[in-house]
Coordinates of C-alpha atoms and ligand atoms in Angstrom, one line a residue:
X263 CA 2.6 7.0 -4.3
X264 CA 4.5 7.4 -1.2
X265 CA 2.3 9.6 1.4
X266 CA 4.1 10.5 4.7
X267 CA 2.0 12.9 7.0
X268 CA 3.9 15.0 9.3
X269 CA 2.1 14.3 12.6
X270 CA 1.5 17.2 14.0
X271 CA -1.9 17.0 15.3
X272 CA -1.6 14.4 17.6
X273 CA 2.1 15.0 19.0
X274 CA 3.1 18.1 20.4
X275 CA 6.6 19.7 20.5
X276 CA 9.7 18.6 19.9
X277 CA 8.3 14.6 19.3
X278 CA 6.8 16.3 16.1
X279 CA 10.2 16.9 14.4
X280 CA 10.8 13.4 14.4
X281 CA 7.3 11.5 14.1
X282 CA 6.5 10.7 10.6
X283 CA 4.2 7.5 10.1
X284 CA 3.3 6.1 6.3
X285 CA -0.5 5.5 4.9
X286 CA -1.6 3.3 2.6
X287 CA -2.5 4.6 -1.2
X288 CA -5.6 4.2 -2.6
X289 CA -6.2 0.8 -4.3
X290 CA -9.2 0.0 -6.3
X291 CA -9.1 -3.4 -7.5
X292 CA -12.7 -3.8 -7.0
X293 CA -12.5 -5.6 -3.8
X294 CA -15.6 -5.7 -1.3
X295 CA -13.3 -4.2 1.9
X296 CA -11.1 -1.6 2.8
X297 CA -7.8 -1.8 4.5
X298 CA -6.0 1.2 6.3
X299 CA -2.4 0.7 7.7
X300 CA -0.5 3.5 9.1
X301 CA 3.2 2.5 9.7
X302 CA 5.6 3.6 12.0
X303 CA 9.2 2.6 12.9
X304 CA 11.8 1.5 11.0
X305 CA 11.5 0.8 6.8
X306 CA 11.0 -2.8 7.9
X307 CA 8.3 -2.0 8.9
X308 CA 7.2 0.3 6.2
X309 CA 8.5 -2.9 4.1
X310 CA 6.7 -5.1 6.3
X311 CA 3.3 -3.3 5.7
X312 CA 3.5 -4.1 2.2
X313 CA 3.2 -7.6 2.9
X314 CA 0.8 -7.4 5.3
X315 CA -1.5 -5.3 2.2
X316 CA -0.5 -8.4 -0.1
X317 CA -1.7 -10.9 2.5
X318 CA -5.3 -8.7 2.8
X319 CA -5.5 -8.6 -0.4
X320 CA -5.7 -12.3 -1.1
X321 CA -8.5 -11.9 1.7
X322 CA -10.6 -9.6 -0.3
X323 CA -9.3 -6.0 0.7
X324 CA -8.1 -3.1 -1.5
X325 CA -6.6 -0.3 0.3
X326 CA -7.8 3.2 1.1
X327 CA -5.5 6.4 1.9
X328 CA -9.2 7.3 4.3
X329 CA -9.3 5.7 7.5
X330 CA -12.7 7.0 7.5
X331 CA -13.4 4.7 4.2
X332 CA -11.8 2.0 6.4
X333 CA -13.7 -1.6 7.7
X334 CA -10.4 -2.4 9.0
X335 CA -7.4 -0.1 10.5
X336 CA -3.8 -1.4 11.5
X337 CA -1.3 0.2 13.0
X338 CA 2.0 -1.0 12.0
X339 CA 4.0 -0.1 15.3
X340 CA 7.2 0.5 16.9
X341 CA 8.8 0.3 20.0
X342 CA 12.3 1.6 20.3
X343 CA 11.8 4.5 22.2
X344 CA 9.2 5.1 24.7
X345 CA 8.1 8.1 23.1
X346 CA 7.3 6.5 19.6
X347 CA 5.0 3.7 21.5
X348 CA 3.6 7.0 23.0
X349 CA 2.7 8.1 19.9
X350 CA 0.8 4.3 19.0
X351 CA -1.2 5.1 22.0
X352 CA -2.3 8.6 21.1
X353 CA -3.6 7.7 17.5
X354 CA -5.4 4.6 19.0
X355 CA -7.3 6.5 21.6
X356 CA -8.1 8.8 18.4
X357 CA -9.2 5.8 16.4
X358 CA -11.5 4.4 19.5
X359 CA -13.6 7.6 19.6
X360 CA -14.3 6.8 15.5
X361 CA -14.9 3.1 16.3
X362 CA -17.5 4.6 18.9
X363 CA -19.6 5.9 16.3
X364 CA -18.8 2.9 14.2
X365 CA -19.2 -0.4 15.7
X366 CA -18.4 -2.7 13.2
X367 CA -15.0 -1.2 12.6
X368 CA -11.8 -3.5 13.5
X369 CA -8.4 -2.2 14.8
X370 CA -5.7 -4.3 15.0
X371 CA -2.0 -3.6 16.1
X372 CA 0.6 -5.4 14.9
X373 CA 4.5 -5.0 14.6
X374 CA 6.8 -5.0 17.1
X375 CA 4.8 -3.4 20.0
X376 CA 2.4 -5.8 19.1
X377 CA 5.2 -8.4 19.9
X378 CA 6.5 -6.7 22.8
X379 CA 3.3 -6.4 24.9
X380 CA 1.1 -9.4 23.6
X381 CA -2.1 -10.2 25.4
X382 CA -1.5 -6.9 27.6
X383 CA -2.3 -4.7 24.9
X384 CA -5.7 -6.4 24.3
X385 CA -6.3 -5.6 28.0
X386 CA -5.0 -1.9 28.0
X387 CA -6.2 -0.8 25.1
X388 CA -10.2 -2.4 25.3
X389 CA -10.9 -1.4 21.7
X390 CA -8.5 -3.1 20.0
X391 CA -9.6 -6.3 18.3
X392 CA -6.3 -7.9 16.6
X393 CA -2.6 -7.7 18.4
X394 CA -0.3 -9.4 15.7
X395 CA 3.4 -10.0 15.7
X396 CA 5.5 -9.4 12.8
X397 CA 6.4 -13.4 12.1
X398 CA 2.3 -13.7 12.2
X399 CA 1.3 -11.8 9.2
X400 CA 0.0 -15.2 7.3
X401 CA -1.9 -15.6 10.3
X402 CA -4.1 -12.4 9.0
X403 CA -7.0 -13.7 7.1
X404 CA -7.5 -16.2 10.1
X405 CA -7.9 -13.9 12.7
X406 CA -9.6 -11.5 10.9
X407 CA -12.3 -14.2 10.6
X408 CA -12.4 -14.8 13.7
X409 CA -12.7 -11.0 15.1
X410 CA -15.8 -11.0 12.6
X411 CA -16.9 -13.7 14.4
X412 CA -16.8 -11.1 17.6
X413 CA -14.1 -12.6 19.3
X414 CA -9.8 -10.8 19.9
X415 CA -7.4 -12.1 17.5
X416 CA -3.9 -12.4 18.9
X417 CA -0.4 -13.6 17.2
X418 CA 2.6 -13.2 18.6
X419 CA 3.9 -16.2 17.9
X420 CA 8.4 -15.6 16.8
X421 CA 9.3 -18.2 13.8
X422 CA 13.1 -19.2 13.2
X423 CA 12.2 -19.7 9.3
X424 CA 9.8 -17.0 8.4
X425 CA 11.2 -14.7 5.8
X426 CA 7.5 -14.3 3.7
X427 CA 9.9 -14.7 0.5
X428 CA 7.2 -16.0 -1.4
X429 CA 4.6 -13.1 -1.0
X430 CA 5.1 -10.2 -3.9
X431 CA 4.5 -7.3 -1.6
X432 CA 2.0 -4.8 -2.4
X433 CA 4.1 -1.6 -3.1
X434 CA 2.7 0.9 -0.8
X435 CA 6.0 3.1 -0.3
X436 CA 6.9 4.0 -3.3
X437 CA 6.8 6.3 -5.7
X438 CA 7.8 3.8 -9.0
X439 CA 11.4 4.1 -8.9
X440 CA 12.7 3.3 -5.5
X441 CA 11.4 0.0 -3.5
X442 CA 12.7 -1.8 -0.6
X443 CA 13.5 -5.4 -0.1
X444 CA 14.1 -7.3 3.0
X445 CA 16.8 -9.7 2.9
X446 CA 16.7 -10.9 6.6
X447 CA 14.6 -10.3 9.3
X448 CA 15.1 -10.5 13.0
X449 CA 18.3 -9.7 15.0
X450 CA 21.1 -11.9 17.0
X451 CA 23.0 -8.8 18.4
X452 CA 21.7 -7.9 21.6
X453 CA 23.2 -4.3 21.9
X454 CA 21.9 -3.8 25.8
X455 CA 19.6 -0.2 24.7
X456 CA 18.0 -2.3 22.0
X457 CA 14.4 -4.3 22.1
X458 CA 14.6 -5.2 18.9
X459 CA 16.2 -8.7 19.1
X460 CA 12.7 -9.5 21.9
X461 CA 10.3 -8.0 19.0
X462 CA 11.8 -9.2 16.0
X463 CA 13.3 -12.3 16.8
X464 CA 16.4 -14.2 15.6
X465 CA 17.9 -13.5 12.9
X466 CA 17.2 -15.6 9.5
X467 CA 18.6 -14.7 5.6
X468 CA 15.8 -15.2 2.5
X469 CA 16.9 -17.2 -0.2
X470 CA 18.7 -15.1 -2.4
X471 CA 16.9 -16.2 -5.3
X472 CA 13.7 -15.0 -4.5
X473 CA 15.7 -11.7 -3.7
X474 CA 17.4 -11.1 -7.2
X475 CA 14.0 -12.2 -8.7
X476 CA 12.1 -9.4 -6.6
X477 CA 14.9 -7.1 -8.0
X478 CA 14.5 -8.1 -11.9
X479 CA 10.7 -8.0 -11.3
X480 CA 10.5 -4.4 -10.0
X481 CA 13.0 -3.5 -12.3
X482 CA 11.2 -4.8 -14.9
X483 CA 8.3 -2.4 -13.5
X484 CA 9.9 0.4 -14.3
X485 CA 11.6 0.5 -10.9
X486 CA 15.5 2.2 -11.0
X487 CA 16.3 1.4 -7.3
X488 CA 16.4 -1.0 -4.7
X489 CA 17.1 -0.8 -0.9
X490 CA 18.2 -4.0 0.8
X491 CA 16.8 -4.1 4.3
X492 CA 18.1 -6.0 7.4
X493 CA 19.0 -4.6 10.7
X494 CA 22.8 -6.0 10.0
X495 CA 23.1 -7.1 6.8
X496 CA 26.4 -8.2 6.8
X497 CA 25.6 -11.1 8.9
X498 CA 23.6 -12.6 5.8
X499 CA 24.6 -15.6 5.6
X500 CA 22.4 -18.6 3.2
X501 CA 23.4 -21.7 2.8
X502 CA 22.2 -24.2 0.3
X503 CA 22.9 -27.3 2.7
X504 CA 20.4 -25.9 5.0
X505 CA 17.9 -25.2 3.0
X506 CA 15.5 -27.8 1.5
X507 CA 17.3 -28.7 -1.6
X508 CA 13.7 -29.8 -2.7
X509 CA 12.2 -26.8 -2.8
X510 CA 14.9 -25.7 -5.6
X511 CA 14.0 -25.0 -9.0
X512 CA 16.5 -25.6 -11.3
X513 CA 18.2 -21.6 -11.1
X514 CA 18.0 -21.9 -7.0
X515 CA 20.0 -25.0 -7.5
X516 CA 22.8 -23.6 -8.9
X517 CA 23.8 -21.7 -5.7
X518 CA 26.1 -24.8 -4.0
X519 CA 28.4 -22.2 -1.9
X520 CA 27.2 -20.3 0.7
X521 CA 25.8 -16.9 0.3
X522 CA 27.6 -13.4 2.1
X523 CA 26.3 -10.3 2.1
X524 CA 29.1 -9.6 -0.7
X525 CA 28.1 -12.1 -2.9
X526 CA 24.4 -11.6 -2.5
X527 CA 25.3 -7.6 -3.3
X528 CA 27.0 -8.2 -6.5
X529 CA 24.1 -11.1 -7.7
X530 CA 21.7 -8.0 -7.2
X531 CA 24.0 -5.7 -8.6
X532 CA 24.1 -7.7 -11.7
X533 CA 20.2 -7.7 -12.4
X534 CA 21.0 -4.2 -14.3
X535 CA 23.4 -1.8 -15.0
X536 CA 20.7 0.7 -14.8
X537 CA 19.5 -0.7 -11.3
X538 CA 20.6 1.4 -8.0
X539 CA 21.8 -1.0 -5.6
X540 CA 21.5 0.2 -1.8
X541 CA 21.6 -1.1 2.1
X542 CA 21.0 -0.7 5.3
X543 CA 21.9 -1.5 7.9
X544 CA 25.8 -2.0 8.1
X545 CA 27.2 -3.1 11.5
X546 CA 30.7 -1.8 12.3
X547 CA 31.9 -5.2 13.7
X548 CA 30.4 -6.9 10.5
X549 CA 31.3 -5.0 7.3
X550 CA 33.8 -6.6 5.6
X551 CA 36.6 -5.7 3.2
X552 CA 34.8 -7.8 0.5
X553 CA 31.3 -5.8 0.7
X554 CA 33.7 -2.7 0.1
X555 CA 35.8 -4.0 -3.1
X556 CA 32.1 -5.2 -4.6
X557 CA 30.5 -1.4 -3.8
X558 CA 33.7 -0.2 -5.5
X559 CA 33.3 -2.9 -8.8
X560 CA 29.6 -1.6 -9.3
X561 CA 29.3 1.6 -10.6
X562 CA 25.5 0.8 -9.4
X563 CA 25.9 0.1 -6.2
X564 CA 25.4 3.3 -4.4
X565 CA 28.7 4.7 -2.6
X566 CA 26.5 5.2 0.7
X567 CA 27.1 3.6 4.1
X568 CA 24.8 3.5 7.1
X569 CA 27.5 2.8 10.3
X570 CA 25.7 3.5 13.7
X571 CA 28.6 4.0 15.7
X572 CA 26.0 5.0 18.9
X573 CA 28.9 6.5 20.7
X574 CA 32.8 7.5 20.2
X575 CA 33.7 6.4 23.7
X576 CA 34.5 2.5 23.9
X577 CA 33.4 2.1 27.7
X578 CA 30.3 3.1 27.0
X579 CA 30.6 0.8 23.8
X580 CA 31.3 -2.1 25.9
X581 CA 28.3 -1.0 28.3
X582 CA 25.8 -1.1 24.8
X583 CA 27.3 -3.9 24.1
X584 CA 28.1 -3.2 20.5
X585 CA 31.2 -5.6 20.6
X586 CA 33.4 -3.1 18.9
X587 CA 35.7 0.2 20.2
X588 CA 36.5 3.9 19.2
X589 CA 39.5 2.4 17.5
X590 CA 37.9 -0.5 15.5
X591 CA 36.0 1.8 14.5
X592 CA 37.7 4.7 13.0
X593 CA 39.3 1.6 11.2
X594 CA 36.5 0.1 9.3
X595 CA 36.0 4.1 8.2
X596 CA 39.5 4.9 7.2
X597 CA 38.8 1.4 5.2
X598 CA 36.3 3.0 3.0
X599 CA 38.2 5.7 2.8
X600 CA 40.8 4.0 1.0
X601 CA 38.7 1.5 -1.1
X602 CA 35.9 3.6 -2.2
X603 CA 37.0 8.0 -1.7
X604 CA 36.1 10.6 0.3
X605 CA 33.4 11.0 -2.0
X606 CA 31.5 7.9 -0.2
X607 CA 28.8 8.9 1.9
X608 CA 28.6 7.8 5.7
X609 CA 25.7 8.3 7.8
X610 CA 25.3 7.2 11.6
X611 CA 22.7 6.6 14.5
X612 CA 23.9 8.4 17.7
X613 CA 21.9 7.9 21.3
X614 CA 23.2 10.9 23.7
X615 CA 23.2 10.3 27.7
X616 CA 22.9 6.5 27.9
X617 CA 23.5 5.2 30.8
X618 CA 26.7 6.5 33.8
X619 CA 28.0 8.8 30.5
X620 CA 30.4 11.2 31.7
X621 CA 30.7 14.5 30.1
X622 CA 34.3 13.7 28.9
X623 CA 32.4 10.5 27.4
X624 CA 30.1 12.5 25.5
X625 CA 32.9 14.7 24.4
X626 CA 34.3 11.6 22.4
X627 CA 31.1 11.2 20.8
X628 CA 31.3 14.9 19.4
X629 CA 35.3 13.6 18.5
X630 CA 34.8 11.3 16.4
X631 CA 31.5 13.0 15.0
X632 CA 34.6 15.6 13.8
X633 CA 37.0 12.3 12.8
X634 CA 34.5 11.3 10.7
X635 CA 33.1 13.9 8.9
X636 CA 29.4 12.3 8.8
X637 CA 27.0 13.2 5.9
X638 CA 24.2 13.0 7.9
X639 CA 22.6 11.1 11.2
X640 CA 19.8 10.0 13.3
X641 CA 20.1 11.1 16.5
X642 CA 18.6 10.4 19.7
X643 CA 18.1 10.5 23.7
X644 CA 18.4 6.9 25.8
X645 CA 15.0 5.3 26.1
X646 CA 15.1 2.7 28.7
X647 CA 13.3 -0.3 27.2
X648 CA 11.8 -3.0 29.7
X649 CA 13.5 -6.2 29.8
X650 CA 16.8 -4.9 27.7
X651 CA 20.4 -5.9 29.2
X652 CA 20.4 -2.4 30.2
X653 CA 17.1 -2.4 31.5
X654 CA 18.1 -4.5 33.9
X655 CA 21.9 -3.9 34.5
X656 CA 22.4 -0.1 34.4
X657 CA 20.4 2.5 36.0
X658 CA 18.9 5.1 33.4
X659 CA 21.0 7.8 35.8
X660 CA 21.3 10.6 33.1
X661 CA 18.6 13.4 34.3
X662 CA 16.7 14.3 30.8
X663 CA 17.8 17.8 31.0
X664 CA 21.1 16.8 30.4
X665 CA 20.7 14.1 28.1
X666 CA 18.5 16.5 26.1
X667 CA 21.5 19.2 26.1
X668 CA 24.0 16.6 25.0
X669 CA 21.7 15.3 22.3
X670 CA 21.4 19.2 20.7
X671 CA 25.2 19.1 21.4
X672 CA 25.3 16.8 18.8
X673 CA 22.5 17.7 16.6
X674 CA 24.6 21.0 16.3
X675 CA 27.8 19.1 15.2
X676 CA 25.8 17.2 13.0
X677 CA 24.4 20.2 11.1
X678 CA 27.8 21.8 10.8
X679 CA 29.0 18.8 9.5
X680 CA 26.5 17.9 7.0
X681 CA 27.1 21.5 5.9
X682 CA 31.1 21.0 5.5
X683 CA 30.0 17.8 3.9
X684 CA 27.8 19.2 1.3
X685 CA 30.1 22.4 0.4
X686 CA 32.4 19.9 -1.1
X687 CA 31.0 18.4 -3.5
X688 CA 30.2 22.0 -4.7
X689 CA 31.4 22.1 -9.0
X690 CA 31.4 18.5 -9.1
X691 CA 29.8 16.6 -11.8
X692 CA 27.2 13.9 -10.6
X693 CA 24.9 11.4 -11.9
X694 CA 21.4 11.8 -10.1
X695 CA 18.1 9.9 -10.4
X696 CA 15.0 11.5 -10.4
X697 CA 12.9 10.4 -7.8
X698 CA 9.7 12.9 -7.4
X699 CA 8.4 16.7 -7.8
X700 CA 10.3 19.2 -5.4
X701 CA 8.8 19.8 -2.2
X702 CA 9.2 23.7 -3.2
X703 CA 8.1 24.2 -7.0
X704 CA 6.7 22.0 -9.2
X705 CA 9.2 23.6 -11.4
X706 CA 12.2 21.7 -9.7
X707 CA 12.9 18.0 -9.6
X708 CA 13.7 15.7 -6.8
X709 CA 16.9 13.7 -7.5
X710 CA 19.3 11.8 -5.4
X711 CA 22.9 11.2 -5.9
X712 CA 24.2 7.9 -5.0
X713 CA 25.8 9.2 -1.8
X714 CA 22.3 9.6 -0.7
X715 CA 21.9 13.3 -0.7
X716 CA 18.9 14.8 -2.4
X717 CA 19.7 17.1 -5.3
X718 CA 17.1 19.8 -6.5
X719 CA 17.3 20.5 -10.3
X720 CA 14.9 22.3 -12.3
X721 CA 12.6 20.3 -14.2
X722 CA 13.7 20.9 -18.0
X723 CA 12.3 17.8 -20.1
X724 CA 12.7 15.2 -17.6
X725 CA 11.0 12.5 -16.1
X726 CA 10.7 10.7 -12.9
X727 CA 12.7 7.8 -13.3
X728 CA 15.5 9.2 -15.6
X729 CA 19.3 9.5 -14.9
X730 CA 20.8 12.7 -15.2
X731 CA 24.1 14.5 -14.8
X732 CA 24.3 16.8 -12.6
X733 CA 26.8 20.4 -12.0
X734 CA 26.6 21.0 -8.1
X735 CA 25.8 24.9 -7.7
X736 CA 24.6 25.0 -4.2
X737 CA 23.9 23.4 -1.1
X738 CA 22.2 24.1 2.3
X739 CA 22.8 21.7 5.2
X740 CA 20.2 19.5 4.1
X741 CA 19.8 19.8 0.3
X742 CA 22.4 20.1 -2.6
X743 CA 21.2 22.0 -6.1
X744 CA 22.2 21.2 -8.9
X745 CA 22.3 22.2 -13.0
X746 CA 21.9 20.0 -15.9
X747 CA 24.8 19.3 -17.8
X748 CA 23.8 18.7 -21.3
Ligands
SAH132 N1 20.2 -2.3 13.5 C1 20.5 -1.0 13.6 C2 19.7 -0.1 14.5 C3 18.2 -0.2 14.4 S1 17.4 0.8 15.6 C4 22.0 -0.9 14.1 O1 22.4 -1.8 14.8 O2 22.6 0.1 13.9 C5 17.8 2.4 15.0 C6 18.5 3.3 16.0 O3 17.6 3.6 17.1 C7 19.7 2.7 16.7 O4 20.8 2.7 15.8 C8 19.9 3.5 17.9 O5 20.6 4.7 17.6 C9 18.4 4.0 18.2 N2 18.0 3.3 19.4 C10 17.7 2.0 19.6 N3 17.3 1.7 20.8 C11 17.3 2.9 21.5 C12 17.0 3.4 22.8 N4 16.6 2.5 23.7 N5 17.1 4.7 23.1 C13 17.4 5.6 22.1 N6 17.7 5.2 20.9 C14 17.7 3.9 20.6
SF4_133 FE1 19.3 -3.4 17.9 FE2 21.9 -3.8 17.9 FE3 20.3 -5.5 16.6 FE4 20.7 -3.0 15.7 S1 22.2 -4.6 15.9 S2 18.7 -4.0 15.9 S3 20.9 -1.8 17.6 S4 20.3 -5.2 18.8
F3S134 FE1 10.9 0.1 15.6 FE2 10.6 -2.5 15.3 FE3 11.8 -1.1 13.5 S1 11.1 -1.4 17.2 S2 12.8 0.6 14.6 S3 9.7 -0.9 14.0 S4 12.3 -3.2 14.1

């Protein structure tokens, strides 16, 4: 079962809006240890943690939703703002007051502020036994044995080839009908606000077998969606020639072309009709015209694009780094547009007040919020990150008063939007997929449409799991309700 806890007991404020971090479920497999991972970040790293469970498994450890039950805790941490390694810090001087009273408990730290601070972290945070990096996850069993042992365990060590595609994940996020799956890991972009590309390394594609295999697997588990994970997945590229030919079995040699994020979406696709095909992340100087035409040839392939645009002014563009303009840009959305409808959602990631933005700058940014029409965003304040291209290029000149003005700027134009948005789609007739209880009544359902919008229905005889059609009745900015049609 998925189990998010809103942190509000250890951040204060405004960080609490936006600070959720995943647990591990109970698992009793009769196993002589217990593992607790709380995850933050990203879903690779929620995805991530779910290998890392799998790996500690093998090791002899079930996992417990208690960190008090615990013999070993990991946080599973992120860096990509100041404020969320903030957080990390916070909940580790928590977990060093319960490691006072119990001695033999292990922390460890892994991810990517793991990777971004290495040995430093052992000596800054003196509790901590493990600091692991996210290619170093194999690694676990071995340093665990060696922090029994009494001495640190560190692995920070960035690998070129790993892509764990052998290791069935554990499913720790998910509530039996939607999992992720990571198709690539790492990241060759260096957008100049980002540290990802210095924790996650470069980028590398999985073989695409083991990908549609994961897929038939989980759908064979009941599972009616899957989420393919890569911080640009239209730069997946595999390539038979390059991979040991060797290691093929007999299906795995029948791929002789090389692989595209299209192609890899449509051999998913085809696992089942009755399989929900999603992504994320799309890069606006990546997505191709193909990846479009295969979303629109799938009926289950979910009409939902995630394209970060960042910001609507191209000199600031050029400053991130993002290798595309205002204008290329609108583009690739009046593409979609014509190949797959209005009805198509598209999300984005904005960052207000990065670095020299004028206010004229930021007004472009609200623009093409308005050009757009986005379902929904992330959005978010500059963070400087140490050793970034902006880090070191471009001072962080934007006093946080005003980058904190511009961001609600935006969060208001985003709310308006999503509103607009939603009120459309108001006496349409939709197929949703149930996906959980309703937050509000255990009388209403939890669905999602394959725009990505959550769709409230009452419960009638259904089942978590089932496809339904859907009359839009309602919406609120955030939520869209919904009747069965019969
Ligand atoms: N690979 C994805 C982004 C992953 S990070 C992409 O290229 O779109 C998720 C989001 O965090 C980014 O899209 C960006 O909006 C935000 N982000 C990254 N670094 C940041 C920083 N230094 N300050 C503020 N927001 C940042
Ligand atoms: Fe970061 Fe850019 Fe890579 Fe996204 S594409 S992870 S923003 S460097
Ligand atoms: Fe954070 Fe690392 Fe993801 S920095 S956003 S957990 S890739």
């Amino acid at each position: 079962m998925e189990n998010i806890i809103k942190d509000i007991d250890i951040i204060s404020g405004e960080e609490a809006k936006t600070c959720d971090f995943k647990v591990t479920a109970e698992e009793n497999t009769g196993k002589s240890r217990r593992l607790y991972i709380e995850s933050y970040g990203c879903q690779m790293n929620f995805s991530d943690s779910e290998i890392v469970a799998s790996i500690m498994k093998e090791t002899g450890f079930d996992t417990t939703s208690d960190y008090k039950n615990a013999d070993v805790i990991f946080l599973n941490t992120c860096s990509i703002r100041d404020k969320a390694e903030q957080t990390v810090r916070k909940r580790l001087s928590q977990f060093n007051q319960i490691k006072g009273a119990n001695p033999e408990l292990k922390i460890g730290v892994l991810g990517c502020m793991a990777e971004r601070l290495k040995e430093k972290l052992l000596e800054e945070e003196k509790l901590v036994d493990m600091v692991v990096g996210p290619d170093a996850y194999r690694d676990l069993p071995n340093l665990v044995g060696q922090v029994e042992e009494g001495q640190k365990g560190i692995n920070t060590f960035l690998s070129r080839e790993e892509t764990y595609a052998d290791i069935s994940p554990v499913r720790l996020n998910s509530n039996g009908v939607s999992a992720f799956i990571s198709i690539m890991r790492g990241c060759d972009n260096m957008c100049s606000f980002c540290v990802v590309p210095f924790t996650r390394g470069r980028e590398r594609s999985r073989d695409p077998y083991s990908i549609t295999k994961e897929a038939q697997e989980l759908f064979d588990n009941g599972y009616k969606e899957v989420t393919l994970l890569g911080q640009n997945v239209d730069s997946y590229k595999w390539s038979p020639q390059e991979n040991n030919k060797a290691r093929l079995n007999k299906k795995e040699a029948e791929i002789t072309e090389v692989v595209h994020f299209s192609d890899l979406l449509e051999m998913v696709a085809k696992v089942n009709p009755k399989l929900r095909v999603r992504f994320s992340t799309s890069h606006p100087k990546d997505i191709t015209d193909e990846v479009l035409y295969t979303m629109k040839r799938y009926d289950n392939i979910c009409k939902y694009i995630h394209l970060p645009v960042q910001s609507g002014n191209s000199r600031i563009l050029e400053l991130m780094n993002r290798t595309y303009d205002r204008d290329w840009y609108l583009n690739r959305v009046e593409k979609i547009r014509e190949i797959l409808g209005e009805d198509c959602g598209i999300s984005s990631d904005m960052i207000a007040g990065f670095c020299s933005e004028t206010e004229e700058e930021h007004q472009d940014t609200l623009s093409i919020m308005d050009i757009v029409q986005y379902d929904f965003s992330y959005m978010f304040y500059y963070s400087e990150r140490p050793g970034t291209l902006a880090a070191k290029k471009y001072p962080d000149d934007i006093p946080l008063t005003v980058k904190k003005r511009r961001l609600q700027e935006i969060i208001d134009k985003q709310s308006s939007l999503s509103m607009v948005r939603h009120k459309r789609e108001i006496g349409q007739i939709q197929e949703v997929l149930v996906e959980g209880i309703s937050k509000r009544s255990t009388e209403q359902l939890k669905a999602k449409n394959s725009a990505n919008k959550v769709v409230i229905i009452p419960k009638g005889d259904l089942r978590i799991g089932d496809y339904v059609k859907v009359k839009i009745t309602d919406c609120t900015s955030a939520t869209l309700f919904g009747e069965i049609i019969n």
